[in-house]
Short mmCIF file of C-alpha atoms in Angstrom, two decimals:
data_model
loop_
_atom_site.label_atom_id
_atom_site.label_comp_id
_atom_site.label_asym_id
_atom_site.label_seq_id
_atom_site.Cartn_x
_atom_site.Cartn_y
_atom_site.Cartn_z
CA UNK A 1425 1.85 4.95 -17.67
CA UNK A 1426 4.23 7.78 -18.11
CA UNK A 1427 7.26 7.87 -16.17
CA UNK A 1428 7.89 11.37 -14.83
CA UNK A 1429 11.64 12.72 -14.41
CA UNK A 1430 12.88 14.36 -11.52
CA UNK A 1431 14.90 17.08 -11.13
CA UNK A 1432 16.50 18.99 -8.41
CA UNK A 1433 16.11 22.43 -7.25
CA UNK A 1434 19.42 24.53 -6.81
CA UNK A 1435 19.87 23.88 -3.09
CA UNK A 1436 21.18 27.69 -2.56
CA UNK A 1437 18.44 28.84 -3.70
CA UNK A 1438 16.65 26.99 -1.17
CA UNK A 1439 18.36 28.49 2.03
CA UNK A 1440 18.20 32.21 1.09
CA UNK A 1441 16.91 33.64 4.27
CA UNK A 1442 16.82 30.96 6.24
CA UNK A 1443 18.36 30.38 9.23
CA UNK A 1444 21.24 28.26 9.41
CA UNK A 1445 20.48 25.05 10.61
CA UNK A 1446 23.58 25.15 13.25
CA UNK A 1447 22.16 28.18 14.84
CA UNK A 1448 18.90 26.24 15.43
CA UNK A 1449 18.04 24.67 19.19
CA UNK A 1450 14.80 23.37 18.39
CA UNK A 1451 14.52 19.60 17.53
CA UNK A 1452 14.13 19.27 14.02
CA UNK A 1453 9.90 18.61 12.77
CA UNK A 1454 9.83 14.82 12.64
CA UNK A 1455 6.62 12.25 13.24
CA UNK A 1456 6.96 9.36 15.20
CA UNK A 1457 4.35 7.08 12.73
CA UNK A 1458 4.45 4.12 15.75
CA UNK A 1459 3.19 5.93 18.61
CA UNK A 1460 0.05 4.76 19.82
CA UNK A 1461 -1.43 8.04 20.19
CA UNK A 1462 -0.79 11.30 18.14
CA UNK A 1463 -1.79 14.84 17.47
CA UNK A 1464 -2.03 15.31 13.53
CA UNK A 1465 0.70 17.72 12.84
CA UNK A 1466 -1.05 21.33 11.16
CA UNK A 1467 0.29 21.55 8.00
CA UNK A 1468 -0.35 25.06 5.42
CA UNK A 1469 -0.97 23.92 2.22
CA UNK A 1470 -1.13 27.10 -0.04
CA UNK A 1471 -3.07 26.46 -3.45
CA UNK A 1472 -0.28 25.55 -6.00
CA UNK A 1473 1.04 28.72 -7.91
CA UNK A 1474 -0.42 28.91 -11.30
CA UNK A 1475 2.61 30.13 -13.48
CA UNK A 1476 0.70 30.54 -16.86
CA UNK A 1477 -2.96 30.77 -17.68
CA UNK A 1478 -3.04 26.85 -18.92
CA UNK A 1479 -1.92 25.96 -15.11
CA UNK A 1480 -4.91 27.23 -13.31
CA UNK A 1481 -7.13 24.47 -13.83
CA UNK A 1482 -4.78 21.90 -12.61
CA UNK A 1483 -3.71 24.15 -10.01
CA UNK A 1484 -6.35 23.28 -7.77
CA UNK A 1485 -6.68 19.21 -8.63
CA UNK A 1486 -2.81 18.81 -7.39
CA UNK A 1487 -3.29 20.94 -4.47
CA UNK A 1488 -6.05 18.57 -3.38
CA UNK A 1489 -4.54 15.75 -3.80
CA UNK A 1490 -1.14 16.32 -2.04
CA UNK A 1491 -3.51 17.52 1.25
CA UNK A 1492 -5.65 14.32 0.65
CA UNK A 1493 -2.93 11.92 0.76
CA UNK A 1494 -1.42 13.48 4.16
CA UNK A 1495 -4.79 14.03 5.63
CA UNK A 1496 -5.51 10.74 5.01
CA UNK A 1497 -2.62 9.07 6.73
CA UNK A 1498 -3.95 10.29 9.80
CA UNK A 1499 -0.90 11.81 10.83
CA UNK A 1500 -1.41 15.34 9.28
CA UNK A 1501 -4.19 18.30 9.51
CA UNK A 1502 -4.74 21.02 6.86
CA UNK A 1503 -5.05 24.42 8.16
CA UNK A 1504 -8.08 25.51 6.29
CA UNK A 1505 -6.55 28.86 3.17
CA UNK A 1506 -9.73 31.25 4.97
CA UNK A 1507 -7.15 31.39 8.48
CA UNK A 1508 -3.81 32.09 6.39
CA UNK A 1509 -2.51 35.85 7.01
CA UNK A 1510 -0.46 36.42 4.13
CA UNK A 1511 -0.75 34.41 0.87
CA UNK A 1512 1.80 32.48 -1.85
CA UNK A 1513 1.47 34.36 -4.74
CA UNK A 1514 5.14 33.28 -6.52
CA UNK A 1515 7.17 30.30 -6.24
CA UNK A 1516 10.23 32.11 -4.19
CA UNK A 1517 12.30 31.12 -1.05
CA UNK A 1518 11.60 33.64 0.99
CA UNK A 1519 9.59 33.10 4.14
CA UNK A 1520 8.58 35.03 6.26
CA UNK A 1521 7.56 32.46 9.21
CA UNK A 1522 6.14 34.71 11.60
CA UNK A 1523 2.87 34.71 8.81
CA UNK A 1524 2.79 30.93 9.64
CA UNK A 1525 3.32 30.76 12.96
CA UNK A 1526 0.51 33.04 13.62
CA UNK A 1527 -1.53 30.18 12.85
CA UNK A 1528 0.02 27.41 14.36
CA UNK A 1529 1.61 25.81 11.07
CA UNK A 1530 4.17 23.52 12.01
CA UNK A 1531 5.17 22.49 8.57
CA UNK A 1532 4.09 24.13 5.16
CA UNK A 1533 4.68 22.94 1.86
CA UNK A 1534 4.74 25.63 -1.28
CA UNK A 1535 4.94 24.91 -5.17
CA UNK A 1536 3.80 25.89 -8.50
CA UNK A 1537 3.18 23.88 -11.87
CA UNK A 1538 3.17 25.28 -14.97
CA UNK A 1539 1.89 23.45 -18.02
CA UNK A 1540 3.18 23.83 -21.89
CA UNK A 1541 0.79 21.30 -24.94
CA UNK A 1542 0.43 18.27 -22.82
CA UNK A 1543 3.46 18.47 -20.79
CA UNK A 1544 2.72 19.34 -16.87
CA UNK A 1545 5.87 20.49 -14.17
CA UNK A 1546 5.06 20.72 -10.45
CA UNK A 1547 7.64 21.88 -8.55
CA UNK A 1548 7.67 22.35 -4.64
CA UNK A 1549 9.14 23.29 -1.25
CA UNK A 1550 8.90 22.14 2.09
CA UNK A 1551 9.64 24.61 5.50
CA UNK A 1552 9.68 23.27 9.17
CA UNK A 1553 8.24 26.64 10.31
CA UNK A 1554 9.18 26.65 13.74
CA UNK A 1555 12.78 26.02 12.95
CA UNK A 1556 12.49 28.51 10.53
CA UNK A 1557 14.88 26.44 7.91
CA UNK A 1558 13.86 24.42 4.82
CA UNK A 1559 13.13 20.32 5.12
CA UNK A 1560 15.22 19.38 2.22
CA UNK A 1561 15.75 20.56 -1.49
CA UNK A 1562 13.13 21.63 -3.30
CA UNK A 1563 12.01 18.98 -6.01
CA UNK A 1564 9.95 19.22 -9.62
CA UNK A 1565 8.26 16.49 -10.97
CA UNK A 1566 7.43 16.42 -14.74
CA UNK A 1567 5.18 14.58 -17.00
CA UNK A 1568 1.99 14.46 -19.11
CA UNK A 1569 -1.14 16.24 -17.69
CA UNK A 1570 -2.45 12.95 -17.73
CA UNK A 1571 0.19 11.80 -15.41
CA UNK A 1572 -1.25 14.75 -12.70
CA UNK A 1573 -2.26 12.55 -9.78
CA UNK A 1574 0.92 10.64 -10.16
CA UNK A 1575 2.89 14.00 -9.89
CA UNK A 1576 0.55 14.69 -6.44
CA UNK A 1577 1.77 11.43 -4.79
CA UNK A 1578 4.85 11.85 -5.19
CA UNK A 1579 5.41 15.31 -4.12
CA UNK A 1580 2.87 13.89 -1.02
CA UNK A 1581 5.35 10.95 -0.93
CA UNK A 1582 8.27 13.99 -0.48
CA UNK A 1583 6.89 15.48 2.49
CA UNK A 1584 5.72 12.43 4.33
CA UNK A 1585 9.30 11.17 3.96
CA UNK A 1586 11.12 13.90 4.80
CA UNK A 1587 8.81 14.30 8.26
CA UNK A 1588 8.39 10.66 9.10
CA UNK A 1589 11.53 9.10 8.03
CA UNK A 1590 9.19 6.57 6.12
CA UNK A 1591 8.99 6.03 2.09
CA UNK A 1592 6.10 7.54 1.50
CA UNK A 1593 3.65 4.92 -0.16
CA UNK A 1594 0.73 6.92 -2.16
CA UNK A 1595 2.47 6.51 -5.28
CA UNK A 1596 1.84 3.00 -5.70
CA UNK A 1597 -1.53 1.05 -6.84
CA UNK A 1598 -3.69 -1.52 -5.40
CA UNK A 1599 -5.54 -4.84 -7.61
CA UNK A 1600 -8.05 -6.18 -6.24
CA UNK A 1601 -10.91 -8.12 -6.94
CA UNK A 1602 -14.31 -6.21 -8.07
CA UNK A 1603 -17.42 -7.87 -7.21
CA UNK A 1604 -21.49 -7.25 -7.72
CA UNK A 1605 -24.81 -9.61 -7.60
CA UNK A 1606 -25.66 -12.00 -4.90
CA UNK A 1607 -23.64 -13.40 -2.71
CA UNK A 1608 -25.20 -16.46 -3.95
CA UNK A 1609 -24.19 -15.35 -7.56
CA UNK A 1610 -21.83 -13.14 -7.52
CA UNK A 1611 -19.58 -11.94 -10.70
CA UNK A 1612 -15.87 -11.44 -9.88
CA UNK A 1613 -13.58 -9.33 -12.11
CA UNK A 1614 -9.62 -8.32 -11.85
CA UNK A 1615 -9.23 -4.81 -11.46
CA UNK A 1616 -6.64 -2.21 -10.23
CA UNK A 1617 -6.71 1.17 -9.16
CA UNK A 1618 -4.79 4.15 -7.18
CA UNK A 1619 -3.96 3.43 -3.67
CA UNK A 1620 -6.55 6.22 -2.67
CA UNK A 1621 -9.44 4.31 -4.82
CA UNK A 1622 -9.13 6.30 -8.07
CA UNK A 1623 -8.46 5.62 -12.40
CA UNK A 1624 -9.99 2.36 -11.54
CA UNK A 1625 -9.05 -0.36 -14.79
CA UNK A 1626 -10.61 -4.02 -15.13
CA UNK A 1627 -8.59 -6.44 -16.28
CA UNK A 1628 -10.30 -9.34 -16.84
CA UNK A 1629 -14.47 -9.78 -17.55
CA UNK A 1630 -17.18 -11.16 -15.01
CA UNK A 1631 -17.07 -14.97 -17.15
CA UNK A 1632 -15.29 -16.87 -13.89
CA UNK A 1633 -14.39 -16.02 -10.64
CA UNK A 1634 -11.16 -14.99 -9.90
CA UNK A 1635 -9.32 -14.65 -6.98
CA UNK A 1636 -6.38 -13.66 -4.74
CA UNK A 1637 -4.36 -10.77 -6.87
CA UNK A 1638 -0.65 -10.50 -6.07
CA UNK A 1639 1.84 -8.14 -7.74
CA UNK A 1640 5.05 -8.89 -8.76
CA UNK A 1641 8.05 -7.36 -7.06
CA UNK A 1642 8.68 -4.96 -9.95
CA UNK A 1643 4.21 -4.13 -10.22
CA UNK A 1644 4.70 -5.17 -13.88
CA UNK A 1645 3.00 -9.03 -13.44
CA UNK A 1646 -0.16 -9.76 -11.44
CA UNK A 1647 -0.65 -14.09 -10.26
CA UNK A 1648 -4.05 -14.64 -9.74
CA UNK A 1649 -6.91 -17.95 -9.24
CA UNK A 1650 -9.58 -18.61 -11.96
CA UNK A 1651 -11.98 -21.27 -11.91
CA UNK A 1652 -12.71 -20.54 -15.40
CA UNK A 1653 -11.49 -24.68 -16.26
CA UNK A 1654 -14.59 -25.82 -13.24
CA UNK A 1655 -11.17 -25.59 -10.42
CA UNK A 1656 -9.04 -23.03 -9.47
CA UNK A 1657 -5.86 -23.05 -11.57
CA UNK A 1658 -2.86 -20.40 -11.21
CA UNK A 1659 -2.40 -17.19 -13.96
CA UNK A 1660 0.22 -14.79 -14.58
CA UNK A 1661 -0.86 -11.67 -16.40
CA UNK A 1662 0.76 -9.06 -17.72
CA UNK A 1663 -0.74 -5.32 -16.98
CA UNK A 1664 0.94 -3.49 -19.41
CA UNK A 1665 -0.74 -5.37 -21.93
CA UNK A 1666 -3.33 -6.97 -19.98
CA UNK A 1667 -1.75 -10.84 -21.83
CA UNK A 1668 -1.93 -13.33 -19.59
CA UNK A 1669 -0.60 -17.15 -19.24
CA UNK A 1670 -1.23 -20.11 -17.19
CA UNK A 1671 1.70 -21.34 -14.92
CA UNK A 1672 3.09 -24.48 -15.61
CA UNK A 1673 1.57 -26.64 -13.03
CA UNK A 1674 -0.20 -30.12 -13.74
CA UNK A 1675 -3.83 -29.86 -15.15
CA UNK A 1676 -5.43 -32.26 -13.07
CA UNK A 1677 -4.08 -30.24 -9.76
CA UNK A 1678 -6.05 -27.73 -7.69
CA UNK A 1679 -3.66 -24.81 -7.54
CA UNK A 1680 -3.97 -21.59 -5.24
CA UNK A 1681 -2.42 -19.16 -3.41
CA UNK A 1682 0.48 -17.72 -5.86
CA UNK A 1683 3.08 -15.14 -4.63
CA UNK A 1684 6.16 -14.28 -5.76
CA UNK A 1685 9.33 -14.71 -4.63
CA UNK A 1686 11.67 -11.45 -3.71
CA UNK A 1687 13.43 -12.59 -7.43
CA UNK A 1688 10.20 -11.71 -9.20
CA UNK A 1689 10.85 -14.88 -10.99
CA UNK A 1690 10.27 -17.55 -8.76
CA UNK A 1691 6.46 -18.36 -7.81
CA UNK A 1692 5.42 -19.78 -4.78
CA UNK A 1693 1.88 -21.69 -4.38
CA UNK A 1694 -0.71 -24.37 -2.81
CA UNK A 1695 -1.13 -26.98 -4.42
CA UNK A 1696 -3.96 -30.15 -3.95
CA UNK A 1697 -2.57 -33.29 -5.18
CA UNK A 1698 -3.74 -36.85 -4.27
CA UNK A 1699 -5.82 -35.63 -1.57
CA UNK A 1700 -3.90 -33.47 0.24
CA UNK A 1701 -2.51 -29.71 0.23
CA UNK A 1702 0.95 -28.48 -0.15
CA UNK A 1703 3.36 -26.13 -0.71
CA UNK A 1704 5.36 -25.94 -4.24
CA UNK A 1705 7.60 -23.39 -5.89
CA UNK A 1706 8.40 -22.74 -9.31
CA UNK A 1707 11.18 -21.52 -10.89
CA UNK A 1708 11.59 -20.48 -13.94
CA UNK A 1709 12.93 -23.40 -16.70
CA UNK A 1710 11.88 -26.19 -14.14
CA UNK A 1711 8.64 -27.65 -12.38
CA UNK A 1712 6.69 -27.63 -9.30
CA UNK A 1713 9.13 -28.23 -6.38
CA UNK A 1714 7.56 -29.66 -3.23
CA UNK A 1715 8.32 -28.08 -0.11
CA UNK A 1716 6.35 -29.67 2.58
CA UNK A 1717 5.29 -32.72 2.89
CA UNK A 1718 3.07 -33.64 5.89
CA UNK A 1719 -0.59 -35.28 6.17
CA UNK A 1720 -2.02 -31.70 6.74
CA UNK A 1721 -3.37 -28.23 4.70
CA UNK A 1722 -0.44 -25.88 4.33
CA UNK A 1723 -1.14 -22.80 2.39
CA UNK A 1724 -0.99 -18.92 1.94
CA UNK A 1725 2.92 -18.92 1.29
CA UNK A 1726 4.83 -15.74 1.70
CA UNK A 1727 8.60 -15.10 1.17
CA UNK A 1728 10.67 -12.61 3.76
CA UNK A 1729 11.79 -9.46 1.64
CA UNK A 1730 15.19 -11.67 1.73
CA UNK A 1731 14.08 -14.11 0.28
CA UNK A 1732 15.26 -16.39 2.99
CA UNK A 1733 12.45 -17.44 4.56
CA UNK A 1734 8.62 -18.39 3.88
CA UNK A 1735 5.95 -18.41 6.41
CA UNK A 1736 2.79 -20.53 5.69
CA UNK A 1737 -0.11 -21.29 7.49
CA UNK A 1738 -0.92 -25.38 8.23
CA UNK A 1739 -3.35 -27.26 10.72
CA UNK A 1740 -0.62 -29.63 11.43
CA UNK A 1741 -1.28 -28.97 15.12
CA UNK A 1742 -5.66 -29.22 14.56
CA UNK A 1743 -6.05 -25.73 14.07
CA UNK A 1744 -4.78 -23.57 11.29
CA UNK A 1745 -1.67 -21.77 12.95
CA UNK A 1746 1.66 -19.81 11.37
CA UNK A 1747 4.69 -21.16 10.59
CA UNK A 1748 7.79 -20.43 9.20
CA UNK A 1749 10.67 -22.88 7.36
CA UNK A 1750 13.65 -22.04 4.84
CA UNK A 1751 12.64 -21.42 1.23
CA UNK A 1752 13.93 -24.40 0.13
CA UNK A 1753 11.61 -26.61 2.70
CA UNK A 1754 12.59 -28.42 5.96
CA UNK A 1755 10.93 -28.48 9.10
CA UNK A 1756 8.78 -25.68 9.98
CA UNK A 1757 8.85 -24.00 13.53
CA UNK A 1758 5.51 -22.14 14.42
CA UNK A 1759 4.90 -18.83 15.70
CA UNK A 1760 1.77 -18.22 16.75
CA UNK A 1761 0.60 -19.40 19.86
CA UNK A 1762 -2.57 -17.26 20.58
CA UNK A 1763 -6.20 -18.06 21.23
CA UNK A 1764 -8.30 -18.61 18.42
CA UNK A 1765 -7.22 -19.58 14.15
CA UNK A 1766 -5.13 -17.83 12.16
CA UNK A 1767 -4.00 -17.40 8.71
CA UNK A 1768 -3.17 -15.34 5.60
CA UNK A 1769 -0.01 -14.62 6.74
CA UNK A 1770 2.58 -11.43 4.65
CA UNK A 1771 5.96 -10.84 5.36
CA UNK A 1772 6.44 -7.09 5.63
CA UNK A 1773 8.14 -5.70 3.01
CA UNK A 1774 10.81 -4.14 6.10
CA UNK A 1775 11.29 -7.60 7.34
CA UNK A 1776 10.42 -6.72 11.00
CA UNK A 1777 6.27 -8.10 11.35
CA UNK A 1778 4.15 -10.79 9.62
CA UNK A 1779 0.33 -9.46 9.26
CA UNK A 1780 -2.08 -12.00 9.37
CA UNK A 1781 -6.22 -12.94 9.82
CA UNK A 1782 -6.59 -14.19 12.99
CA UNK A 1783 -10.50 -15.90 14.28
CA UNK A 1784 -11.61 -15.69 17.91
CA UNK A 1785 -14.56 -15.74 20.12
CA UNK A 1786 -16.90 -15.13 16.78
CA UNK A 1787 -14.82 -12.28 15.56
CA UNK A 1788 -12.25 -11.56 12.36
CA UNK A 1789 -9.29 -9.37 13.33
CA UNK A 1790 -6.33 -8.17 11.19
CA UNK A 1791 -3.29 -8.59 13.21
CA UNK A 1792 0.58 -8.11 13.34
CA UNK A 1793 3.30 -9.63 15.07
CA UNK A 1794 7.21 -10.29 15.22
CA UNK A 1795 8.50 -12.84 13.17
CA UNK A 1796 9.12 -14.58 16.35
CA UNK A 1797 5.64 -15.11 17.42
CA UNK A 1798 6.04 -12.39 19.91
CA UNK A 1799 4.58 -8.83 20.50
CA UNK A 1800 1.17 -9.76 18.93
CA UNK A 1801 -0.93 -6.93 18.39
CA UNK A 1802 -4.81 -6.58 17.02
CA UNK A 1803 -5.75 -3.72 15.13
CA UNK A 1804 -9.15 -4.52 14.20
CA UNK A 1805 -12.07 -6.72 15.04
CA UNK A 1806 -14.97 -7.11 13.28
CA UNK A 1807 -17.66 -9.50 11.84
CA UNK A 1808 -15.16 -10.83 8.89
CA UNK A 1809 -11.87 -9.00 8.48
CA UNK A 1810 -9.71 -10.86 6.54
CA UNK A 1811 -6.59 -10.86 3.49
CA UNK A 1812 -4.17 -8.58 4.93
CA UNK A 1813 -1.93 -6.96 1.88
CA UNK A 1814 1.29 -4.30 3.18
CA UNK A 1815 2.08 -0.83 1.39
CA UNK A 1816 5.12 -0.63 0.41
CA UNK A 1817 6.59 1.08 3.26
CA UNK A 1818 4.93 -1.62 5.43
CA UNK A 1819 3.25 0.76 7.68
CA UNK A 1820 -0.23 0.71 6.80
CA UNK A 1821 -2.46 -2.60 5.94
CA UNK A 1822 -5.00 -2.77 3.34
CA UNK A 1823 -8.02 -5.67 3.95
CA UNK A 1824 -11.17 -7.00 2.87
CA UNK A 1825 -13.94 -6.68 5.63
CA UNK A 1826 -17.62 -7.56 4.75
CA UNK A 1827 -20.69 -7.15 6.77
CA UNK A 1828 -23.17 -9.73 7.90
CA UNK A 1829 -26.21 -10.37 6.89
CA UNK A 1830 -27.58 -12.03 3.64
CA UNK A 1831 -27.32 -8.49 1.95
CA UNK A 1832 -23.33 -7.97 3.05
CA UNK A 1833 -21.23 -6.86 1.14
CA UNK A 1834 -17.05 -7.00 1.29
CA UNK A 1835 -15.19 -3.65 1.34
CA UNK A 1836 -11.59 -2.31 0.74
CA UNK A 1837 -10.48 -0.93 4.21
CA UNK A 1838 -7.28 0.37 5.29
CA UNK A 1839 -5.42 0.61 8.83
CA UNK A 1840 -1.95 1.82 9.97
CA UNK A 1841 0.51 -1.07 12.19
CA UNK A 1842 -0.54 1.23 15.38
CA UNK A 1843 -4.11 0.21 15.19
CA UNK A 1844 -5.18 4.12 14.26
CA UNK A 1845 -6.53 5.57 10.94
CA UNK A 1846 -9.11 3.20 10.13
CA UNK A 1847 -10.18 3.86 6.96
CA UNK A 1848 -12.54 2.31 3.85
CA UNK A 1849 -10.98 2.83 0.61
CA UNK A 1850 -13.90 3.89 -1.97
CA UNK A 1851 -14.52 1.38 -5.22
CA UNK A 1852 -16.86 1.39 -7.79
CA UNK A 1853 -18.74 -1.75 -6.24
CA UNK A 1854 -18.16 -4.03 -3.68
CA UNK A 1855 -14.24 -5.10 -3.14
CA UNK A 1856 -12.20 -7.74 -2.10
CA UNK A 1857 -8.78 -9.58 -1.69
CA UNK A 1858 -6.13 -6.16 -2.44
CA UNK A 1859 -2.97 -6.52 -3.27
CA UNK A 1860 -0.74 -3.86 -3.35
CA UNK A 1861 2.04 -3.05 -5.81
CA UNK A 1862 5.43 -1.75 -5.21
CA UNK A 1863 5.84 2.08 -5.35
CA UNK A 1864 6.12 3.03 -8.92
CA UNK A 1865 9.29 3.52 -11.04
#
């Protein structure tokens, strides 16, 4: 993937014609995305200005992706271009705010595109209409025309961040299991896509069942479970050259549910040995280290962002529940105490929440709770929802939802942590087991 250069446009140029910030009485434009109910913020996004003829075909594409990213969060509403009382025909810091107040736009995004051969440059500015001031400096992104979607995502990330105060998540990828065929003869292969379902690439064939892919903290490697030997074994795949290696674990053991530590080198996983399933750690240059030792099933481990603790699923209390232990093992403490069965815990990249799957009274839910087990909230409910994964900013979850019946198929959905904005993620075929990457470099 082509890396994009990031250049700042002179701040002084942005302030031409803008009221001094010290003179503005109105609070700066801001959305609090943890609110339970919110009215989407109306924004104006004129089609980016094509600064040369070769850029014309890209202007509409980039503009549309920026708009789709923002509107897709449920936090923003785009004002149609045909409602504008004025048009943006050049990239200038001079804005007539009255024209945008007239259509009740609260934010205005302007931008321009230029193309030279296979090189494409996108620049943009963001304005708070009612405060009559720019929000931050203008930015410019450059890369090849093949990376045009990344540049659009980066613009949307910057806009999202400035208005919400949160890190964006649009310039990221998701690895998942692409599925085809009937339930009793399902073909599965690993695939990776942009967060919004675009640019799908297949990483494995359908010769053997694959499960539970997980990105490394740097996004360059993927851990997953494969049944190509007849029983589950863990492999590591290099995303760049699609080469893979098996991990140095006992060949006679069943290993599954792998996940990287925050250091990107240590791997934690479950293994069935001697009739029992425990959690193991594999550090560079060493062999598997056993972290749990109980006559119960311990699985689905996930590190805290600082690497000091591990949350996992265990049935040691009689039903599957969630527990947290020190990263080196030791006596765990139970954190789930609601009705039902809990599983697939995943620690938020922000460190404040743990997402999980819950089964209760014949329904499946995706939920979140504090790391001490308090403030449990169920975000979804359906015939089968499972396997949450966090967006890089810790504010959105993606998961698998499967429909009921013999013809039921899995699909990917996303929801924000307030339980709002449930959306289906488009994929070419049925899909399951999503895992979000970090933001791309």
